[in-house]
PDB file of C-alpha atoms in Angstrom:
ATOM      1  CA  UNK A   1      29.195-166.217-243.195  1.00 63.00           C
ATOM      2  CA  UNK A   2      31.380-163.282-244.473  1.00 69.00           C
ATOM      3  CA  UNK A   3      30.055-161.110-247.311  1.00 67.00           C
ATOM      4  CA  UNK A   4      32.519-158.788-248.987  1.00 67.00           C
ATOM      5  CA  UNK A   5      31.532-155.861-251.102  1.00 67.00           C
ATOM      6  CA  UNK A   6      32.976-152.658-252.406  1.00 59.00           C
ATOM      7  CA  UNK A   7      29.642-151.097-252.750  1.00 58.00           C
ATOM      8  CA  UNK A   8      26.594-152.720-250.810  1.00 60.00           C
ATOM      9  CA  UNK A   9      23.391-152.724-252.889  1.00 60.00           C
ATOM     10  CA  UNK A  10      20.489-150.921-250.994  1.00 61.00           C
ATOM     11  CA  UNK A  11      19.034-154.273-249.718  1.00 60.00           C
ATOM     12  CA  UNK A  12      22.387-155.316-248.204  1.00 63.00           C
ATOM     13  CA  UNK A  13      22.873-151.949-246.505  1.00 60.00           C
ATOM     14  CA  UNK A  14      19.228-152.021-245.253  1.00 63.00           C
ATOM     15  CA  UNK A  15      19.697-155.484-243.649  1.00 64.00           C
ATOM     16  CA  UNK A  16      22.780-154.150-241.876  1.00 64.00           C
ATOM     17  CA  UNK A  17      20.861-151.140-240.653  1.00 61.00           C
ATOM     18  CA  UNK A  18      18.105-153.475-239.441  1.00 61.00           C
ATOM     19  CA  UNK A  19      20.527-155.406-237.269  1.00 61.00           C
ATOM     20  CA  UNK A  20      20.525-158.560-239.354  1.00 61.00           C
ATOM     21  CA  UNK A  21      24.158-158.106-240.397  1.00 63.00           C
ATOM     22  CA  UNK A  22      27.159-156.927-238.567  1.00 67.00           C
ATOM     23  CA  UNK A  23      29.572-154.753-240.505  1.00 66.00           C
ATOM     24  CA  UNK A  24      33.306-154.157-240.614  1.00 71.00           C
ATOM     25  CA  UNK A  25      34.656-151.410-242.735  1.00 69.00           C
ATOM     26  CA  UNK A  26      38.164-151.468-244.465  1.00 72.00           C
ATOM     27  CA  UNK A  27      38.864-147.847-245.482  1.00 71.00           C
ATOM     28  CA  UNK A  28      42.559-148.080-246.330  1.00 73.00           C
ATOM     29  CA  UNK A  29      43.641-148.829-249.877  1.00 72.00           C
ATOM     30  CA  UNK A  30      46.050-151.650-250.815  1.00 72.00           C
ATOM     31  CA  UNK A  31      49.643-150.491-251.000  1.00 74.00           C
ATOM     32  CA  UNK A  32      50.706-148.538-254.232  1.00 73.00           C
ATOM     33  CA  UNK A  33      46.990-147.926-255.183  1.00 75.00           C
ATOM     34  CA  UNK A  34      46.377-144.487-256.586  1.00 77.00           C
ATOM     35  CA  UNK A  35      43.336-142.252-256.264  1.00 83.00           C
ATOM     36  CA  UNK A  36      40.841-142.441-259.144  1.00 93.00           C
ATOM     37  CA  UNK A  37      39.779-139.136-260.729  1.00 96.00           C
ATOM     38  CA  UNK A  38      36.290-139.229-262.041  1.00 97.00           C
ATOM     39  CA  UNK A  39      34.635-136.840-264.590  1.00 97.00           C
ATOM     40  CA  UNK A  40      31.389-136.449-266.345  1.00 98.00           C
ATOM     41  CA  UNK A  41      31.702-135.943-270.026  1.00 97.00           C
ATOM     42  CA  UNK A  42      29.234-134.435-272.417  1.00 96.00           C
ATOM     43  CA  UNK A  43      29.032-135.926-276.034  1.00 94.00           C
ATOM     44  CA  UNK A  44      30.164-132.496-277.278  1.00 94.00           C
ATOM     45  CA  UNK A  45      33.468-132.925-275.488  1.00 96.00           C
ATOM     46  CA  UNK A  46      34.526-136.287-276.890  1.00 96.00           C
ATOM     47  CA  UNK A  47      37.240-134.982-279.221  1.00 96.00           C
ATOM     48  CA  UNK A  48      38.998-133.361-276.268  1.00 97.00           C
ATOM     49  CA  UNK A  49      38.580-136.488-274.158  1.00 98.00           C
ATOM     50  CA  UNK A  50      39.998-138.681-276.955  1.00 98.00           C
ATOM     51  CA  UNK A  51      43.003-136.406-277.131  1.00 97.00           C
ATOM     52  CA  UNK A  52      43.638-136.740-273.493  1.00 97.00           C
ATOM     53  CA  UNK A  53      43.195-140.491-273.580  1.00 98.00           C
ATOM     54  CA  UNK A  54      45.533-140.776-276.577  1.00 98.00           C
ATOM     55  CA  UNK A  55      48.351-139.018-274.512  1.00 98.00           C
ATOM     56  CA  UNK A  56      47.925-141.503-271.718  1.00 97.00           C
ATOM     57  CA  UNK A  57      48.119-144.468-274.095  1.00 98.00           C
ATOM     58  CA  UNK A  58      51.349-142.807-275.474  1.00 97.00           C
ATOM     59  CA  UNK A  59      52.674-142.852-271.931  1.00 97.00           C
ATOM     60  CA  UNK A  60      52.077-146.695-271.842  1.00 96.00           C
ATOM     61  CA  UNK A  61      48.644-146.883-270.210  1.00 97.00           C
ATOM     62  CA  UNK A  62      45.763-149.142-271.265  1.00 98.00           C
ATOM     63  CA  UNK A  63      42.123-148.242-271.452  1.00 98.00           C
ATOM     64  CA  UNK A  64      38.752-149.994-270.752  1.00 98.00           C
ATOM     65  CA  UNK A  65      35.787-148.780-272.666  1.00 98.00           C
ATOM     66  CA  UNK A  66      32.500-149.968-271.206  1.00 97.00           C
ATOM     67  CA  UNK A  67      29.049-149.960-272.978  1.00 97.00           C
ATOM     68  CA  UNK A  68      25.656-151.083-271.587  1.00 95.00           C
ATOM     69  CA  UNK A  69      24.644-152.988-274.857  1.00 95.00           C
ATOM     70  CA  UNK A  70      26.340-155.422-277.182  1.00 95.00           C
ATOM     71  CA  UNK A  71      24.368-154.287-280.265  1.00 93.00           C
ATOM     72  CA  UNK A  72      22.224-151.193-280.964  1.00 88.00           C
ATOM     73  CA  UNK A  73      18.610-151.585-279.998  1.00 85.00           C
ATOM     74  CA  UNK A  74      15.459-150.010-281.610  1.00 80.00           C
ATOM     75  CA  UNK A  75      13.811-149.867-278.198  1.00 83.00           C
ATOM     76  CA  UNK A  76      16.830-148.170-276.499  1.00 86.00           C
ATOM     77  CA  UNK A  77      17.786-145.461-279.141  1.00 83.00           C
ATOM     78  CA  UNK A  78      20.709-143.256-278.151  1.00 86.00           C
ATOM     79  CA  UNK A  79      22.202-145.824-275.857  1.00 92.00           C
ATOM     80  CA  UNK A  80      25.787-146.870-276.827  1.00 94.00           C
ATOM     81  CA  UNK A  81      26.545-150.316-277.877  1.00 95.00           C
ATOM     82  CA  UNK A  82      30.000-152.137-277.705  1.00 96.00           C
ATOM     83  CA  UNK A  83      29.705-153.115-281.505  1.00 96.00           C
ATOM     84  CA  UNK A  84      29.136-149.534-282.640  1.00 96.00           C
ATOM     85  CA  UNK A  85      31.692-147.929-280.244  1.00 97.00           C
ATOM     86  CA  UNK A  86      34.296-150.396-281.244  1.00 97.00           C
ATOM     87  CA  UNK A  87      33.862-149.580-284.915  1.00 97.00           C
ATOM     88  CA  UNK A  88      33.844-145.993-284.290  1.00 96.00           C
ATOM     89  CA  UNK A  89      37.006-145.909-282.129  1.00 97.00           C
ATOM     90  CA  UNK A  90      38.931-148.425-284.238  1.00 96.00           C
ATOM     91  CA  UNK A  91      38.269-146.695-287.669  1.00 96.00           C
ATOM     92  CA  UNK A  92      38.165-142.868-286.647  1.00 95.00           C
ATOM     93  CA  UNK A  93      39.643-141.807-283.289  1.00 95.00           C
ATOM     94  CA  UNK A  94      42.175-144.535-282.428  1.00 97.00           C
ATOM     95  CA  UNK A  95      42.880-146.310-285.717  1.00 95.00           C
ATOM     96  CA  UNK A  96      46.652-146.064-284.910  1.00 96.00           C
ATOM     97  CA  UNK A  97      46.031-147.982-281.751  1.00 98.00           C
ATOM     98  CA  UNK A  98      45.345-151.755-281.111  1.00 98.00           C
ATOM     99  CA  UNK A  99      41.789-152.371-279.952  1.00 98.00           C
ATOM    100  CA  UNK A 100      39.748-155.561-278.994  1.00 97.00           C
ATOM    101  CA  UNK A 101      36.100-156.169-278.405  1.00 97.00           C
ATOM    102  CA  UNK A 102      34.771-158.311-275.533  1.00 96.00           C
ATOM    103  CA  UNK A 103      31.236-159.313-274.662  1.00 95.00           C
ATOM    104  CA  UNK A 104      29.274-162.074-272.940  1.00 91.00           C
ATOM    105  CA  UNK A 105      28.090-163.719-276.190  1.00 93.00           C
ATOM    106  CA  UNK A 106      31.505-164.761-277.360  1.00 94.00           C
ATOM    107  CA  UNK A 107      32.830-168.279-276.808  1.00 95.00           C
ATOM    108  CA  UNK A 108      34.784-168.904-273.506  1.00 93.00           C
ATOM    109  CA  UNK A 109      38.214-169.618-275.320  1.00 95.00           C
ATOM    110  CA  UNK A 110      37.704-166.413-277.346  1.00 95.00           C
ATOM    111  CA  UNK A 111      37.090-164.331-274.354  1.00 95.00           C
ATOM    112  CA  UNK A 112      40.140-165.769-272.557  1.00 94.00           C
ATOM    113  CA  UNK A 113      42.374-165.042-275.540  1.00 96.00           C
ATOM    114  CA  UNK A 114      41.083-161.383-275.636  1.00 96.00           C
ATOM    115  CA  UNK A 115      41.603-160.859-271.993  1.00 95.00           C
ATOM    116  CA  UNK A 116      45.066-162.567-272.048  1.00 95.00           C
ATOM    117  CA  UNK A 117      46.187-160.236-274.821  1.00 96.00           C
ATOM    118  CA  UNK A 118      45.075-157.182-272.785  1.00 96.00           C
ATOM    119  CA  UNK A 119      46.673-158.333-269.659  1.00 95.00           C
ATOM    120  CA  UNK A 120      49.888-158.873-271.570  1.00 96.00           C
ATOM    121  CA  UNK A 121      49.611-155.309-273.016  1.00 96.00           C
ATOM    122  CA  UNK A 122      49.202-156.595-276.506  1.00 97.00           C
ATOM    123  CA  UNK A 123      45.936-154.597-276.758  1.00 97.00           C
ATOM    124  CA  UNK A 124      45.821-150.969-275.792  1.00 98.00           C
ATOM    125  CA  UNK A 125      42.081-150.392-275.726  1.00 98.00           C
ATOM    126  CA  UNK A 126      39.506-153.055-274.695  1.00 98.00           C
ATOM    127  CA  UNK A 127      35.870-152.221-275.769  1.00 98.00           C
ATOM    128  CA  UNK A 128      33.609-154.292-273.473  1.00 97.00           C
ATOM    129  CA  UNK A 129      30.241-154.750-271.892  1.00 96.00           C
ATOM    130  CA  UNK A 130      29.967-155.222-268.183  1.00 94.00           C
ATOM    131  CA  UNK A 131      31.628-158.685-268.342  1.00 93.00           C
ATOM    132  CA  UNK A 132      34.702-156.984-266.923  1.00 92.00           C
ATOM    133  CA  UNK A 133      32.941-155.734-263.846  1.00 83.00           C
ATOM    134  CA  UNK A 134      34.372-158.376-261.533  1.00 79.00           C
ATOM    135  CA  UNK A 135      37.385-160.682-261.427  1.00 80.00           C
ATOM    136  CA  UNK A 136      39.584-158.479-263.679  1.00 88.00           C
ATOM    137  CA  UNK A 137      42.944-157.231-262.495  1.00 91.00           C
ATOM    138  CA  UNK A 138      45.056-155.340-265.026  1.00 94.00           C
ATOM    139  CA  UNK A 139      47.314-152.951-263.014  1.00 93.00           C
ATOM    140  CA  UNK A 140      48.518-151.134-266.204  1.00 95.00           C
ATOM    141  CA  UNK A 141      44.893-150.252-267.164  1.00 96.00           C
ATOM    142  CA  UNK A 142      44.462-146.858-265.585  1.00 96.00           C
ATOM    143  CA  UNK A 143      41.759-145.289-267.806  1.00 98.00           C
ATOM    144  CA  UNK A 144      38.052-146.205-268.141  1.00 98.00           C
ATOM    145  CA  UNK A 145      35.466-144.660-270.402  1.00 98.00           C
ATOM    146  CA  UNK A 146      31.860-145.496-269.418  1.00 98.00           C
ATOM    147  CA  UNK A 147      29.439-144.842-272.366  1.00 98.00           C
ATOM    148  CA  UNK A 148      25.823-144.022-271.627  1.00 96.00           C
ATOM    149  CA  UNK A 149      26.825-143.850-267.929  1.00 96.00           C
ATOM    150  CA  UNK A 150      23.268-142.814-266.991  1.00 95.00           C
ATOM    151  CA  UNK A 151      22.103-146.306-267.845  1.00 94.00           C
ATOM    152  CA  UNK A 152      24.157-147.809-264.895  1.00 93.00           C
ATOM    153  CA  UNK A 153      23.269-147.990-261.257  1.00 89.00           C
ATOM    154  CA  UNK A 154      25.557-146.437-258.546  1.00 89.00           C
ATOM    155  CA  UNK A 155      26.784-149.712-257.310  1.00 86.00           C
ATOM    156  CA  UNK A 156      27.580-151.019-260.882  1.00 91.00           C
ATOM    157  CA  UNK A 157      29.372-147.722-261.729  1.00 94.00           C
ATOM    158  CA  UNK A 158      31.468-147.993-258.624  1.00 92.00           C
ATOM    159  CA  UNK A 159      32.218-151.645-259.312  1.00 91.00           C
ATOM    160  CA  UNK A 160      33.284-150.909-262.879  1.00 94.00           C
ATOM    161  CA  UNK A 161      35.532-148.034-261.782  1.00 95.00           C
ATOM    162  CA  UNK A 162      37.235-150.532-259.443  1.00 91.00           C
ATOM    163  CA  UNK A 163      38.824-152.149-262.484  1.00 93.00           C
ATOM    164  CA  UNK A 164      41.293-149.211-262.835  1.00 95.00           C
ATOM    165  CA  UNK A 165      43.705-147.622-260.450  1.00 90.00           C
ATOM    166  CA  UNK A 166      44.986-150.977-259.392  1.00 90.00           C
ATOM    167  CA  UNK A 167      48.625-150.248-259.921  1.00 89.00           C
ATOM    168  CA  UNK A 168      51.047-147.340-259.482  1.00 88.00           C
ATOM    169  CA  UNK A 169      49.583-145.022-261.894  1.00 92.00           C
ATOM    170  CA  UNK A 170      46.843-142.459-261.505  1.00 93.00           C
ATOM    171  CA  UNK A 171      43.404-143.709-262.455  1.00 96.00           C
ATOM    172  CA  UNK A 172      41.115-141.733-264.654  1.00 98.00           C
ATOM    173  CA  UNK A 173      37.413-142.686-265.002  1.00 98.00           C
ATOM    174  CA  UNK A 174      35.173-140.752-267.601  1.00 98.00           C
ATOM    175  CA  UNK A 175      31.394-141.120-267.375  1.00 98.00           C
ATOM    176  CA  UNK A 176      30.145-140.264-270.850  1.00 98.00           C
ATOM    177  CA  UNK A 177      26.548-139.106-271.160  1.00 97.00           C
ATOM    178  CA  UNK A 178      24.189-140.142-274.061  1.00 94.00           C
ATOM    179  CA  UNK A 179      22.954-136.622-274.558  1.00 93.00           C
ATOM    180  CA  UNK A 180      23.749-133.015-273.376  1.00 90.00           C
ATOM    181  CA  UNK A 181      21.186-133.062-270.550  1.00 92.00           C
ATOM    182  CA  UNK A 182      22.471-132.168-267.055  1.00 93.00           C
ATOM    183  CA  UNK A 183      23.786-135.301-265.198  1.00 94.00           C
ATOM    184  CA  UNK A 184      21.586-136.823-262.537  1.00 93.00           C
ATOM    185  CA  UNK A 185      22.253-136.560-258.795  1.00 92.00           C
ATOM    186  CA  UNK A 186      23.397-140.185-259.008  1.00 91.00           C
ATOM    187  CA  UNK A 187      26.174-139.413-261.500  1.00 95.00           C
ATOM    188  CA  UNK A 188      27.203-136.206-259.775  1.00 96.00           C
ATOM    189  CA  UNK A 189      27.702-138.269-256.604  1.00 94.00           C
ATOM    190  CA  UNK A 190      29.617-140.921-258.485  1.00 94.00           C
ATOM    191  CA  UNK A 191      32.051-138.275-259.880  1.00 96.00           C
ATOM    192  CA  UNK A 192      32.561-136.692-256.491  1.00 95.00           C
ATOM    193  CA  UNK A 193      33.496-139.560-254.171  1.00 92.00           C
ATOM    194  CA  UNK A 194      35.287-142.863-254.294  1.00 90.00           C
ATOM    195  CA  UNK A 195      33.816-144.021-251.050  1.00 86.00           C
ATOM    196  CA  UNK A 196      31.526-146.997-251.721  1.00 83.00           C
ATOM    197  CA  UNK A 197      29.597-146.621-248.518  1.00 79.00           C
ATOM    198  CA  UNK A 198      28.673-142.986-249.183  1.00 84.00           C
ATOM    199  CA  UNK A 199      27.507-144.116-252.648  1.00 86.00           C
ATOM    200  CA  UNK A 200      25.454-146.962-251.154  1.00 80.00           C
ATOM    201  CA  UNK A 201      23.787-144.693-248.692  1.00 80.00           C
ATOM    202  CA  UNK A 202      22.674-142.433-251.543  1.00 84.00           C
ATOM    203  CA  UNK A 203      21.608-145.471-253.567  1.00 82.00           C
ATOM    204  CA  UNK A 204      19.567-146.481-250.525  1.00 78.00           C
ATOM    205  CA  UNK A 205      17.897-143.127-250.451  1.00 79.00           C
ATOM    206  CA  UNK A 206      17.271-142.964-254.091  1.00 79.00           C
ATOM    207  CA  UNK A 207      16.141-146.518-254.909  1.00 73.00           C
ATOM    208  CA  UNK A 208      14.983-147.845-251.613  1.00 67.00           C
ATOM    209  CA  UNK A 209      16.045-151.154-249.977  1.00 64.00           C
ATOM    210  CA  UNK A 210      13.404-153.387-251.510  1.00 58.00           C
ATOM    211  CA  UNK A 211      11.642-156.032-249.416  1.00 55.00           C
ATOM    212  CA  UNK A 212      13.269-156.906-246.215  1.00 54.00           C
ATOM    213  CA  UNK A 213      11.073-159.941-245.998  1.00 53.00           C
ATOM    214  CA  UNK A 214      11.219-160.766-249.719  1.00 55.00           C
ATOM    215  CA  UNK A 215      13.497-160.835-252.631  1.00 54.00           C
ATOM    216  CA  UNK A 216      13.145-157.425-254.215  1.00 55.00           C
ATOM    217  CA  UNK A 217      16.418-155.474-254.228  1.00 53.00           C
ATOM    218  CA  UNK A 218      15.062-152.052-254.527  1.00 54.00           C
ATOM    219  CA  UNK A 219      11.862-150.151-253.944  1.00 54.00           C
ATOM    220  CA  UNK A 220      10.691-147.850-251.067  1.00 55.00           C
ATOM    221  CA  UNK A 221       9.441-149.155-247.697  1.00 56.00           C
ATOM    222  CA  UNK A 222       6.172-148.120-246.243  1.00 54.00           C
ATOM    223  CA  UNK A 223       7.724-146.349-243.319  1.00 57.00           C
ATOM    224  CA  UNK A 224       5.511-143.498-241.990  1.00 56.00           C
ATOM    225  CA  UNK A 225       8.152-141.546-240.079  1.00 53.00           C
ATOM    226  CA  UNK A 226      11.663-143.116-240.202  1.00 57.00           C
ATOM    227  CA  UNK A 227      14.241-143.028-242.923  1.00 63.00           C
ATOM    228  CA  UNK A 228      16.657-145.903-243.221  1.00 59.00           C
ATOM    229  CA  UNK A 229      19.472-143.518-243.399  1.00 60.00           C
ATOM    230  CA  UNK A 230      18.660-142.164-240.019  1.00 68.00           C
ATOM    231  CA  UNK A 231      21.046-144.562-238.198  1.00 66.00           C
ATOM    232  CA  UNK A 232      20.371-143.107-234.654  1.00 74.00           C
ATOM    233  CA  UNK A 233      16.638-143.815-234.876  1.00 76.00           C
ATOM    234  CA  UNK A 234      17.254-147.251-236.420  1.00 73.00           C
ATOM    235  CA  UNK A 235      19.749-148.035-233.557  1.00 75.00           C
ATOM    236  CA  UNK A 236      17.106-147.042-230.963  1.00 82.00           C
ATOM    237  CA  UNK A 237      14.494-149.276-232.714  1.00 78.00           C
ATOM    238  CA  UNK A 238      16.940-152.199-232.689  1.00 78.00           C
ATOM    239  CA  UNK A 239      17.448-151.811-228.921  1.00 82.00           C
ATOM    240  CA  UNK A 240      13.658-151.625-228.324  1.00 82.00           C
ATOM    241  CA  UNK A 241      13.079-154.663-230.496  1.00 79.00           C
ATOM    242  CA  UNK A 242      15.752-156.712-228.685  1.00 80.00           C
ATOM    243  CA  UNK A 243      14.300-155.721-225.325  1.00 80.00           C
ATOM    244  CA  UNK A 244      10.816-156.825-226.383  1.00 78.00           C
ATOM    245  CA  UNK A 245      12.099-160.256-227.554  1.00 75.00           C
ATOM    246  CA  UNK A 246      13.922-160.701-224.271  1.00 80.00           C
ATOM    247  CA  UNK A 247      10.697-160.252-222.368  1.00 75.00           C
ATOM    248  CA  UNK A 248       9.365-163.255-224.249  1.00 70.00           C
ATOM    249  CA  UNK A 249       5.947-161.507-224.693  1.00 67.00           C
ATOM    250  CA  UNK A 250       3.373-162.640-227.150  1.00 70.00           C
ATOM    251  CA  UNK A 251       2.582-160.613-230.164  1.00 67.00           C
ATOM    252  CA  UNK A 252      -1.048-161.432-229.804  1.00 69.00           C
ATOM    253  CA  UNK A 253      -1.493-158.765-227.252  1.00 75.00           C
ATOM    254  CA  UNK A 254      -0.037-156.115-229.666  1.00 76.00           C
ATOM    255  CA  UNK A 255      -2.711-156.394-232.283  1.00 80.00           C
ATOM    256  CA  UNK A 256      -1.491-153.723-234.671  1.00 80.00           C
ATOM    257  CA  UNK A 257       2.058-154.954-234.663  1.00 75.00           C
ATOM    258  CA  UNK A 258       1.004-158.534-235.135  1.00 77.00           C
ATOM    259  CA  UNK A 259      -1.046-157.437-238.254  1.00 80.00           C
ATOM    260  CA  UNK A 260       1.789-155.520-239.780  1.00 74.00           C
ATOM    261  CA  UNK A 261       4.229-158.503-239.414  1.00 71.00           C
ATOM    262  CA  UNK A 262       1.734-161.033-240.608  1.00 74.00           C
ATOM    263  CA  UNK A 263       0.972-158.949-243.713  1.00 72.00           C
ATOM    264  CA  UNK A 264       4.767-158.859-244.624  1.00 63.00           C
ATOM    265  CA  UNK A 265       5.478-162.528-243.589  1.00 63.00           C
ATOM    266  CA  UNK A 266       6.532-164.792-246.460  1.00 57.00           C
ATOM    267  CA  UNK A 267       7.679-167.778-244.337  1.00 52.00           C
ATOM    268  CA  UNK A 268       5.924-169.348-241.393  1.00 52.00           C
ATOM    269  CA  UNK A 269       7.816-171.532-238.956  1.00 51.00           C
ATOM    270  CA  UNK A 270       5.944-174.578-237.694  1.00 47.00           C
ATOM    271  CA  UNK A 271       7.050-175.782-234.303  1.00 43.00           C
TER     272      UNK A 271
END
């Protein structure tokens, strides 16, 4: 089985470190792909940002605008929604441009028509939820605005950013904050590198790998000494574990180890 990803989630990376998966890294970009410049934007700087984006549209580029919600929520006040941002941009800042709105609750034929128009450059700005996260290839779309960027995880931010910079033009990604508070360590890292594996290592450190024996995709392990990002120690542990298995020894004589494994074991094999 081959699994391909631009940014491994913490659990996937942890499985690799544990020796359950082998890894091959492709670090080169496809031909004609340009570097993506990523910036963090405060709400106080939106007018300047919109002026910059408008100049890029004037040069022929297209823009993705991504929001975490479809509609505003009383329980998530201050978090941007696609509905409100579409109305704001189309009636104020970009009323001289062509805009479309796309989200997951639309009918399939309606979504197909909106995406087709964007691909054909009939639409200059596409305001969307994360439905454009995968499977979208629009080489002329070189600009992305991510509203309420702090609401997204690192892997998802990197996946979204991968929708731009797919052609010959320089890519620009703008992570827009919901308020004027300093950006988190996660967002700062996102703005500083395009390396998905570096981001996944930080994600692993911040969120934890989840349950190796279960289904949880995040959460810290109960390791007393080791860190999963300590690859040398993990490699040494792998060698020791393989040596132990080759000896065909029974766990029964290692009572503490047997108890630990039994406590974590979700599936029992009956021979």
